[in-house]
């Protein structure tokens, strides 16, 4: 039997919670992690496991068994240092596929250099999708 992908989502802001919730609703096992106890508590019923941890701390990542995950989503936004350190540690630990959220294009470039497999710029990417959708469908046909 094919093994199901294991997902970890780090950072439970709007972006991270949306990703974690969608994966869970699609039937996948999701571990959600945030440094903030209140956010962890608020999200505790939503996915398979929710844990409070600082993901810039290598020992905490080890304790979570992070190296066994197939896909990690780094959804830490404001704190670029925490976002970059987390991505670097995940990469070094051997997480197979890392998606990281970038605040700006230089940040995105840095994430690529340290080994993120995919970099997302949520507002920019969504803007492009909306524009594409507006011109490729008959939105004026109502
Ligand atoms: P969004 O833009 O997605 O709504 P936000 O603005 O609410 O996010 P961000 O600063 O982008 O918040 O951070 C997202 C989450 O990442 C927060 O809930 C924050 O507690 C968490 N976070 C920040 N640093 C760490 C860390 N070192 N380890 C784990 N989680 C962290």
CSV table of C-alpha atoms and ligand atoms in Angstrom, one decimal:
chain,number,residue,atom,x,y,z
A,1,UNK,CA,0.0,0.0,0.0
A,2,UNK,CA,1.3,3.5,-0.8
A,3,UNK,CA,2.3,5.5,2.2
A,4,UNK,CA,0.3,8.7,2.7
A,5,UNK,CA,2.2,11.9,2.7
A,6,UNK,CA,2.8,13.5,6.1
A,7,UNK,CA,2.5,17.2,6.3
A,8,UNK,CA,3.8,19.7,8.9
A,9,UNK,CA,2.6,23.3,8.8
A,10,UNK,CA,4.6,25.8,10.8
A,11,UNK,CA,3.1,29.2,11.7
A,12,UNK,CA,-0.7,29.5,12.3
A,13,UNK,CA,-1.4,32.9,10.9
A,14,UNK,CA,-4.1,33.3,8.2
A,15,UNK,CA,-1.9,31.6,5.5
A,16,UNK,CA,-0.7,28.7,7.7
A,17,UNK,CA,-4.2,27.9,9.1
A,18,UNK,CA,-5.7,28.0,5.7
A,19,UNK,CA,-3.1,25.5,4.3
A,20,UNK,CA,-3.4,23.2,7.4
A,21,UNK,CA,-7.2,23.2,7.3
A,22,UNK,CA,-7.3,22.5,3.6
A,23,UNK,CA,-4.9,19.6,3.9
A,24,UNK,CA,-6.8,18.2,6.8
A,25,UNK,CA,-10.1,18.5,4.9
A,26,UNK,CA,-8.6,16.6,2.0
A,27,UNK,CA,-8.0,13.7,4.3
A,28,UNK,CA,-4.3,14.1,5.1
A,29,UNK,CA,-2.5,13.9,8.5
A,30,UNK,CA,-1.3,17.3,9.5
A,31,UNK,CA,0.9,18.4,12.3
A,32,UNK,CA,0.5,22.2,13.0
A,33,UNK,CA,3.2,24.0,15.0
A,34,UNK,CA,3.3,27.5,16.4
A,35,UNK,CA,5.3,29.3,19.1
A,36,UNK,CA,2.3,31.0,20.4
A,37,UNK,CA,0.3,29.1,22.9
A,38,UNK,CA,-2.9,31.0,22.3
A,39,UNK,CA,-2.8,30.2,18.6
A,40,UNK,CA,-2.1,26.6,19.3
A,41,UNK,CA,-5.0,26.4,21.7
A,42,UNK,CA,-7.4,28.1,19.2
A,43,UNK,CA,-6.5,25.7,16.5
A,44,UNK,CA,-6.3,22.5,18.6
A,45,UNK,CA,-9.5,20.9,17.2
A,46,UNK,CA,-8.9,21.7,13.6
A,47,UNK,CA,-6.1,19.2,12.5
A,48,UNK,CA,-4.6,15.9,13.6
A,49,UNK,CA,-2.0,17.3,16.0
A,50,UNK,CA,-1.2,20.9,17.1
A,51,UNK,CA,2.0,21.6,19.1
A,52,UNK,CA,3.6,24.6,20.6
A,53,UNK,CA,7.2,24.9,19.7
A,54,UNK,CA,9.9,27.3,18.6
A,55,UNK,CA,10.9,25.9,15.2
A,56,UNK,CA,14.2,27.8,15.2
A,57,UNK,CA,15.3,25.5,18.0
A,58,UNK,CA,16.9,22.3,16.5
A,59,UNK,CA,16.2,20.2,19.6
A,60,UNK,CA,12.5,21.1,19.4
A,61,UNK,CA,12.3,20.0,15.8
A,62,UNK,CA,14.1,16.8,16.6
A,63,UNK,CA,11.7,16.1,19.4
A,64,UNK,CA,8.8,16.5,17.0
A,65,UNK,CA,10.4,13.9,14.7
A,66,UNK,CA,10.4,16.5,11.9
A,67,UNK,CA,12.8,14.5,9.7
A,68,UNK,CA,10.1,12.0,9.1
A,69,UNK,CA,7.8,14.4,7.3
A,70,UNK,CA,7.4,14.4,3.6
A,71,UNK,CA,6.3,18.0,3.2
A,72,UNK,CA,6.8,21.1,5.4
A,73,UNK,CA,5.1,24.4,4.9
A,74,UNK,CA,6.9,27.3,6.6
A,75,UNK,CA,4.2,29.9,7.1
A,76,UNK,CA,6.0,32.2,9.5
A,77,UNK,CA,5.6,35.7,8.0
A,78,UNK,CA,6.8,38.8,9.9
A,79,UNK,CA,9.8,37.3,11.5
A,80,UNK,CA,12.1,36.8,8.5
A,81,UNK,CA,14.9,35.4,10.7
A,82,UNK,CA,12.7,32.7,12.2
A,83,UNK,CA,11.3,31.9,8.8
A,84,UNK,CA,14.8,31.5,7.3
A,85,UNK,CA,16.3,29.6,10.2
A,86,UNK,CA,13.3,27.2,10.3
A,87,UNK,CA,13.7,26.5,6.5
A,88,UNK,CA,17.4,25.9,6.9
A,89,UNK,CA,17.0,23.5,9.8
A,90,UNK,CA,14.2,21.6,8.0
A,91,UNK,CA,16.4,21.3,4.9
A,92,UNK,CA,19.4,20.1,7.0
A,93,UNK,CA,17.2,17.5,8.7
A,94,UNK,CA,16.2,16.1,5.4
A,95,UNK,CA,12.5,17.0,5.0
A,96,UNK,CA,11.8,16.0,1.4
A,97,UNK,CA,9.8,19.0,0.1
A,98,UNK,CA,9.7,22.4,1.7
A,99,UNK,CA,7.3,25.2,0.8
A,100,UNK,CA,8.2,28.6,2.3
A,101,UNK,CA,6.3,31.8,2.5
A,102,UNK,CA,8.3,34.9,1.5
A,103,UNK,CA,7.7,38.5,2.6
A,104,UNK,CA,9.4,40.0,-0.5
A,105,UNK,CA,11.5,38.9,-3.5
A,106,UNK,CA,14.9,39.2,-1.8
A,107,UNK,CA,13.6,37.0,1.0
A,108,UNK,CA,12.3,34.6,-1.6
A,109,UNK,CA,15.7,34.5,-3.3
A,110,UNK,CA,17.3,33.7,0.0
A,111,UNK,CA,14.8,30.9,0.7
A,112,UNK,CA,15.6,29.3,-2.7
A,113,UNK,CA,19.3,29.5,-2.0
A,114,UNK,CA,19.0,27.7,1.3
A,115,UNK,CA,17.0,24.9,-0.3
A,116,UNK,CA,13.3,25.7,-0.2
A,117,UNK,CA,11.7,23.7,-3.0
A,118,UNK,CA,8.9,26.1,-3.5
A,119,UNK,CA,8.6,29.8,-2.5
A,120,UNK,CA,5.2,31.4,-2.3
A,121,UNK,CA,4.4,35.1,-2.2
A,122,UNK,CA,0.7,34.8,-1.2
A,123,UNK,CA,-0.5,38.3,-2.0
A,124,UNK,CA,1.5,38.5,-5.3
A,125,UNK,CA,0.5,35.0,-6.4
A,126,UNK,CA,-3.1,35.6,-5.6
A,127,UNK,CA,-3.1,38.9,-7.5
A,128,UNK,CA,-1.8,37.1,-10.5
A,129,UNK,CA,-4.4,34.3,-10.2
A,130,UNK,CA,-7.3,36.8,-9.9
A,131,UNK,CA,-6.1,38.8,-12.9
A,132,UNK,CA,-5.6,35.6,-14.9
A,133,UNK,CA,-9.1,34.4,-13.9
A,134,UNK,CA,-10.6,37.7,-14.9
A,135,UNK,CA,-9.3,37.6,-18.4
A,136,UNK,CA,-9.6,33.8,-19.0
A,137,UNK,CA,-13.2,33.4,-18.0
A,138,UNK,CA,-16.3,35.3,-19.1
A,139,UNK,CA,-16.8,37.2,-15.9
A,140,UNK,CA,-18.7,39.9,-17.8
A,141,UNK,CA,-21.1,37.3,-19.2
A,142,UNK,CA,-23.8,37.4,-16.6
B,1,LIG,P1,-0.6,35.7,8.2
B,1,LIG,O1,0.0,36.8,7.4
B,1,LIG,O2,-0.5,34.4,7.6
B,1,LIG,O3,-2.0,36.0,8.8
B,1,LIG,P2,0.3,36.6,10.8
B,1,LIG,O4,0.6,38.0,10.3
B,1,LIG,O5,-0.8,36.4,11.7
B,1,LIG,O6,0.3,35.6,9.5
B,1,LIG,P3,3.0,36.0,11.1
B,1,LIG,O7,4.0,36.9,11.7
B,1,LIG,O8,3.1,35.8,9.6
B,1,LIG,O9,1.6,36.2,11.6
B,1,LIG,O10,3.4,34.5,11.7
B,1,LIG,C1,2.6,33.4,11.5
B,1,LIG,C2,2.7,32.6,12.7
B,1,LIG,O11,4.1,32.1,12.9
B,1,LIG,C3,2.3,33.3,14.1
B,1,LIG,O12,1.2,32.6,14.6
B,1,LIG,C4,3.6,33.1,14.9
B,1,LIG,O13,3.3,32.9,16.3
B,1,LIG,C5,4.3,32.0,14.3
B,1,LIG,N1,5.7,31.9,14.6
B,1,LIG,C6,6.6,33.0,14.6
B,1,LIG,N2,7.8,32.6,14.9
B,1,LIG,C7,7.8,31.3,15.1
B,1,LIG,C8,8.7,30.3,15.5
B,1,LIG,N3,10.0,30.6,15.8
B,1,LIG,N4,8.3,29.0,15.7
B,1,LIG,C9,7.0,28.7,15.4
B,1,LIG,N5,6.1,29.5,15.1
B,1,LIG,C10,6.4,30.8,14.9
